[in-house]
PDB file of C-alpha atoms in Angstrom:
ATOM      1  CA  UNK A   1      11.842 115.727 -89.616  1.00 65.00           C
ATOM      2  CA  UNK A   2      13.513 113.240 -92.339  1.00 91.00           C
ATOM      3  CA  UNK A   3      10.108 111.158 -93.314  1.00 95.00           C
ATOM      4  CA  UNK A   4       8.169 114.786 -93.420  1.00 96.00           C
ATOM      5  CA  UNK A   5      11.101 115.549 -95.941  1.00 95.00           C
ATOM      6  CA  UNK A   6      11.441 112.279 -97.323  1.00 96.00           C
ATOM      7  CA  UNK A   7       7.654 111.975 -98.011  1.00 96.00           C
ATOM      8  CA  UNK A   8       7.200 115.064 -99.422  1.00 95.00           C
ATOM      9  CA  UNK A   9       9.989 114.474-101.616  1.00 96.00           C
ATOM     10  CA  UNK A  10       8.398 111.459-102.827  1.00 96.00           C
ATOM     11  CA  UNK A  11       5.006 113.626-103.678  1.00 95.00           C
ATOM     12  CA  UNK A  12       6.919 115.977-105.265  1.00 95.00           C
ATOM     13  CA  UNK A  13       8.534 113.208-107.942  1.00 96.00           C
ATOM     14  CA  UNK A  14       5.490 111.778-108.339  1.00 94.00           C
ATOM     15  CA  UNK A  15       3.456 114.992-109.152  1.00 91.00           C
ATOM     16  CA  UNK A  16       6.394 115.728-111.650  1.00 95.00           C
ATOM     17  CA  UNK A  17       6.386 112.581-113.171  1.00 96.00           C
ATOM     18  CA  UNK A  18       2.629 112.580-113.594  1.00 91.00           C
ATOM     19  CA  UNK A  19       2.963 116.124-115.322  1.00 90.00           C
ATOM     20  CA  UNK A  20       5.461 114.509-117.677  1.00 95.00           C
ATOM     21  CA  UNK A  21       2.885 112.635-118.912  1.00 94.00           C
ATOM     22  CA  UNK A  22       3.389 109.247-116.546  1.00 94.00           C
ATOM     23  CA  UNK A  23       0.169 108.927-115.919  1.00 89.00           C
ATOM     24  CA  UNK A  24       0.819 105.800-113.480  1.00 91.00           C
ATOM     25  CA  UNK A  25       2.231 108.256-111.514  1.00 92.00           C
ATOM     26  CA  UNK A  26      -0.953 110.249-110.998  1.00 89.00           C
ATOM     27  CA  UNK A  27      -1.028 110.490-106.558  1.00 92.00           C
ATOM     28  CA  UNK A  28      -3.959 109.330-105.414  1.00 93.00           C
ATOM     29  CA  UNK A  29      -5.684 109.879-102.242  1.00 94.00           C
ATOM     30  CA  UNK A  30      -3.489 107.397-100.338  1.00 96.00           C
ATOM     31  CA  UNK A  31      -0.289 109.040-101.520  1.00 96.00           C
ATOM     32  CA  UNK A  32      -0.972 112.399 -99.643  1.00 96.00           C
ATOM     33  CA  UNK A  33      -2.529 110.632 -96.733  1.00 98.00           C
ATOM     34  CA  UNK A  34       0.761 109.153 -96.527  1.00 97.00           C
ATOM     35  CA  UNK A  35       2.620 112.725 -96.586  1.00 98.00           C
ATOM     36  CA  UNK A  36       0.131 113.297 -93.750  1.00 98.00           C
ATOM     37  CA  UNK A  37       1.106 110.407 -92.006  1.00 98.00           C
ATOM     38  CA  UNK A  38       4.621 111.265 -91.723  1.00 98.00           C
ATOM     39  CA  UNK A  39       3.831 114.989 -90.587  1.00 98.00           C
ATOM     40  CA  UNK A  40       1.449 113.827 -87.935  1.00 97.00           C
ATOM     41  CA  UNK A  41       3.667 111.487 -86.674  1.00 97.00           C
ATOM     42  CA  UNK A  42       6.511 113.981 -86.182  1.00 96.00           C
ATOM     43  CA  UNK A  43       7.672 114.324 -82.592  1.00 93.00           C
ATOM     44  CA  UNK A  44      10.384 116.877 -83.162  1.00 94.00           C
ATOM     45  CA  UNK A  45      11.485 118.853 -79.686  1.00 93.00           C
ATOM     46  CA  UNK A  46      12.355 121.594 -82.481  1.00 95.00           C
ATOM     47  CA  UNK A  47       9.271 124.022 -82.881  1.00 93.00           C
ATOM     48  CA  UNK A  48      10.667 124.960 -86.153  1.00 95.00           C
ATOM     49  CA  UNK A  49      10.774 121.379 -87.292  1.00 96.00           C
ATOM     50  CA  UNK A  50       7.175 120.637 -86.003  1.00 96.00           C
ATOM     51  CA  UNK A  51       6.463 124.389 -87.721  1.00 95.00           C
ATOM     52  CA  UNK A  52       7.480 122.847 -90.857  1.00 96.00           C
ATOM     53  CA  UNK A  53       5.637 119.694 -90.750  1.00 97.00           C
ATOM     54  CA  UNK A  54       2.462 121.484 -89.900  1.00 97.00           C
ATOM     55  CA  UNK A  55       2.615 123.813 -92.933  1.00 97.00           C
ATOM     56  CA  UNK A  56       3.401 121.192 -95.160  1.00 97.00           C
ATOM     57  CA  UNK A  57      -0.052 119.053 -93.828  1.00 98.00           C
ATOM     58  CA  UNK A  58      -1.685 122.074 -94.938  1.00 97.00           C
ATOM     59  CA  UNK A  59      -0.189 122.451 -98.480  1.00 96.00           C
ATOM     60  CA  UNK A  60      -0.495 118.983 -98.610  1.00 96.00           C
ATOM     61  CA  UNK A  61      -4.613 119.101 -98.596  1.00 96.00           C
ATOM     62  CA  UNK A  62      -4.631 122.153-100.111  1.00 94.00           C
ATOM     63  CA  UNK A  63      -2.562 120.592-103.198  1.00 92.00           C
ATOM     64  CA  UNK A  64      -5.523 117.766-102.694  1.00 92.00           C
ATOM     65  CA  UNK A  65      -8.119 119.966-103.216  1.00 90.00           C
ATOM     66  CA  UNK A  66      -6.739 121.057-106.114  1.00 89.00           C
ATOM     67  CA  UNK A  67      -6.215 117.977-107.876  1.00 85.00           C
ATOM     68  CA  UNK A  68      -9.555 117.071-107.118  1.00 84.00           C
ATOM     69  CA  UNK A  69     -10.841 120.371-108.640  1.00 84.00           C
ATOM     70  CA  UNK A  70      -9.086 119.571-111.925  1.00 80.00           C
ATOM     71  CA  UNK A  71      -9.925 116.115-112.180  1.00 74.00           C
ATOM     72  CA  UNK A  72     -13.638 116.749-111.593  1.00 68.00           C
ATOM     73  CA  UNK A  73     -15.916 114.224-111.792  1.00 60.00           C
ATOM     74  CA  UNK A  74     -12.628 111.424-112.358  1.00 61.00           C
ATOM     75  CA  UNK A  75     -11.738 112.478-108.765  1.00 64.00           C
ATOM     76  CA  UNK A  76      -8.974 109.784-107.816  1.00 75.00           C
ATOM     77  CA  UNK A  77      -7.774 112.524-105.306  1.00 85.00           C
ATOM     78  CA  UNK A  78      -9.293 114.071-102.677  1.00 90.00           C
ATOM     79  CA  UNK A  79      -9.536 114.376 -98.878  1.00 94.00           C
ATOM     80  CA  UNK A  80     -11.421 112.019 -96.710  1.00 96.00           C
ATOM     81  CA  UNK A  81     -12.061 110.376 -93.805  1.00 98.00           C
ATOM     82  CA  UNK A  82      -8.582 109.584 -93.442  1.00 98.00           C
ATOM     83  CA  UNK A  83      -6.987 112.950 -94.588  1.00 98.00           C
ATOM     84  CA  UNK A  84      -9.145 114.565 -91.695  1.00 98.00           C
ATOM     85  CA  UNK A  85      -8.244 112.545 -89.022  1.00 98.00           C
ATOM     86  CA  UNK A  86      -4.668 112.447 -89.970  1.00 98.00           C
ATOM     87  CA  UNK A  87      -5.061 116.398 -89.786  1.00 98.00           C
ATOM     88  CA  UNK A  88      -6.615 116.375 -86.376  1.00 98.00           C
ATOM     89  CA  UNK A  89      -3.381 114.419 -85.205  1.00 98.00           C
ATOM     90  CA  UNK A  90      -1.202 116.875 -86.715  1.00 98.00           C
ATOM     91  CA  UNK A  91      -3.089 119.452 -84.794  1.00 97.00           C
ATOM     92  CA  UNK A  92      -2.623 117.512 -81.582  1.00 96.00           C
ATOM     93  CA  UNK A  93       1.293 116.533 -82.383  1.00 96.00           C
ATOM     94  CA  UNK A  94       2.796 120.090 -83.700  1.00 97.00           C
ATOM     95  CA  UNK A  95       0.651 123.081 -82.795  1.00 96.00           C
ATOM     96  CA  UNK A  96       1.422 124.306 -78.774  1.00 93.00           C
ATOM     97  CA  UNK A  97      -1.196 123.361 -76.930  1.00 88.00           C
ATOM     98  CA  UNK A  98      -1.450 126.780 -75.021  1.00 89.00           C
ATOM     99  CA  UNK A  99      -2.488 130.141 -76.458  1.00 87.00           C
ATOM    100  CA  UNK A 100      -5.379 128.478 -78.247  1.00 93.00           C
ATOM    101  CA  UNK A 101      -3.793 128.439 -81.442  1.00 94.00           C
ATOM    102  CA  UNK A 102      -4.466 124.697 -81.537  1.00 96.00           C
ATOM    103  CA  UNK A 103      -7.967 124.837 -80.259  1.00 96.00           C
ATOM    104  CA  UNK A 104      -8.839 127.295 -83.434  1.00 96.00           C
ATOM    105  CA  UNK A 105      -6.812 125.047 -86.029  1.00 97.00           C
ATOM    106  CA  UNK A 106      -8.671 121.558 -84.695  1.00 97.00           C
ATOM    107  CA  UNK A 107     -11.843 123.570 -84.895  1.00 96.00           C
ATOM    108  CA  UNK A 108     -11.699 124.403 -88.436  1.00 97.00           C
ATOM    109  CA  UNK A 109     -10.181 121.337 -90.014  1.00 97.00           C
ATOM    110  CA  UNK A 110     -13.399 119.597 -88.003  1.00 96.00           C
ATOM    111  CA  UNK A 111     -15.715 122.124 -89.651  1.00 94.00           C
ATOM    112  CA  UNK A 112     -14.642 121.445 -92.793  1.00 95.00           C
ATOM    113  CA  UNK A 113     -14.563 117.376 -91.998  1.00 95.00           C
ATOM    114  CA  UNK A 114     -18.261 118.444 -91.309  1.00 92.00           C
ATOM    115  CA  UNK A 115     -19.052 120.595 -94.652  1.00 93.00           C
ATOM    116  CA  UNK A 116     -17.236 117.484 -96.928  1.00 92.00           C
ATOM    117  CA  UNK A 117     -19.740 114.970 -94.678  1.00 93.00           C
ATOM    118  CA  UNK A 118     -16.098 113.160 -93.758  1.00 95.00           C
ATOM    119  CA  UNK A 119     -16.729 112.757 -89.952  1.00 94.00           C
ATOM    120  CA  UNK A 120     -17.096 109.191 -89.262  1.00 95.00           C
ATOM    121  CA  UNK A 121     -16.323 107.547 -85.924  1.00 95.00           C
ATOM    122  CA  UNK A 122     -12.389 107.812 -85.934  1.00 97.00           C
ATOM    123  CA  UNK A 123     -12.485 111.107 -87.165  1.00 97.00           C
ATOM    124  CA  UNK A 124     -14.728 111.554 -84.311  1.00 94.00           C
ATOM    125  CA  UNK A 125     -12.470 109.815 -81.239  1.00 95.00           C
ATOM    126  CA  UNK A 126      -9.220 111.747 -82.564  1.00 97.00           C
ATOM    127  CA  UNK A 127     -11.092 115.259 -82.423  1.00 97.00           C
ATOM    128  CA  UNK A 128     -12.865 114.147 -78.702  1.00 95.00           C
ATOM    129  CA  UNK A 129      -9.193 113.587 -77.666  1.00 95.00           C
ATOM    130  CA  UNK A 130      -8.081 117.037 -78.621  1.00 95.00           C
ATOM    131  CA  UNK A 131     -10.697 119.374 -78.482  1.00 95.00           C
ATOM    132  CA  UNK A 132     -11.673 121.251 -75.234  1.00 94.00           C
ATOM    133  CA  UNK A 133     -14.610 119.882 -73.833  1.00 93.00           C
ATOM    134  CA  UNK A 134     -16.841 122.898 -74.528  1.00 93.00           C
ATOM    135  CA  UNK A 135     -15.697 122.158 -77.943  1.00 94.00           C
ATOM    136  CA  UNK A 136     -16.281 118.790 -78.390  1.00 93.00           C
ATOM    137  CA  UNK A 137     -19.679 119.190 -76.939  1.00 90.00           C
ATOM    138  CA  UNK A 138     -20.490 122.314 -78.521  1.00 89.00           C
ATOM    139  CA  UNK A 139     -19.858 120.649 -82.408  1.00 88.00           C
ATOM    140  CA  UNK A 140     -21.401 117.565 -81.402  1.00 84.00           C
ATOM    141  CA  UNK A 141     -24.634 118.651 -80.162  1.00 76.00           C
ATOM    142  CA  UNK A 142     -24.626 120.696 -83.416  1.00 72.00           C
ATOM    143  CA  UNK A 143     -24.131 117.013 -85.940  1.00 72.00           C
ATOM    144  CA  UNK A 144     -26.793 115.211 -83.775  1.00 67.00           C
ATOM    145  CA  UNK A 145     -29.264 118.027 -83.430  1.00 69.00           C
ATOM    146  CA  UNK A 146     -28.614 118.713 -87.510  1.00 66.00           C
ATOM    147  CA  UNK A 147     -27.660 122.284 -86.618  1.00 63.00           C
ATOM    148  CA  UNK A 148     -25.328 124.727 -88.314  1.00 54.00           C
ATOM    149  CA  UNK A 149     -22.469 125.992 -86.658  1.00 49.00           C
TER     150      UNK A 149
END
């Protein structure tokens, strides 16, 4: 898809320039939601297109998560609320739902929404919308009963 492309692109420059010493250019937490944004929004036909777009959501938190590891306690950048839920929608808009190859992937980006304390009520609607019922009930009994899971 050309805004997955496009977006990443964008990231890319950004990152570069930043390196270069452009410190204005440093991407913040809005900058890769953004890159999320585009891949959860793609609506390819083309598996390999929607393929694509899914791995780059994940090397797009995963790059996140690394900035925010180097930056330490000057985090400007790193997942939230936002990234999660964004996530969760790329789960729902490229992964098939049969074979339960999305049911595994929208289980463990909510797990870790859980770990980083990120689930808030949005975060909570998208994953009720996607997950199986046994699922959703099955992680949500576990955050009101303070369980571990």
């Amino acid at each position: 898809d050309d805004k997955v492309e496009k977006s990443l692109e964008l990231l890319q420059r950004m990152m570069h320039q930043y390196e270069s010493g452009n410190v204005l250019a440093r991407p913040d937490t809005d900058v890769y939601n953004s890159v999320l944004n585009a891949c959860a929004k793609c609506f390819s036909k083309d598996e390999k297109i929607r393929r694509n777009a899914m791995r780059v959501a994940i090397e797009t938190v995963q790059k996140m998560r690394e900035q925010a590891k180097e930056e330490g306690r000057g985090v400007k950048c790193k997942p939230d609320a936002t990234t999660y839920r964004l996530l969760l929608e790329a789960c729902r808009n490229l992964l098939p739902a049969e074979g339960g190859e999305r049911e595994k992937a929208v289980e463990a980006v909510f797990n870790r929404c859980c770990l980083e304390g990120y689930v808030d009520t949005e975060v909570l609607e998208v994953f009720q919308k996607i997950a199986s019922p046994e699922l959703y009930r099955k992680r949500v009994l576990l955050i009101v009963t303070g369980g571990e899971g």
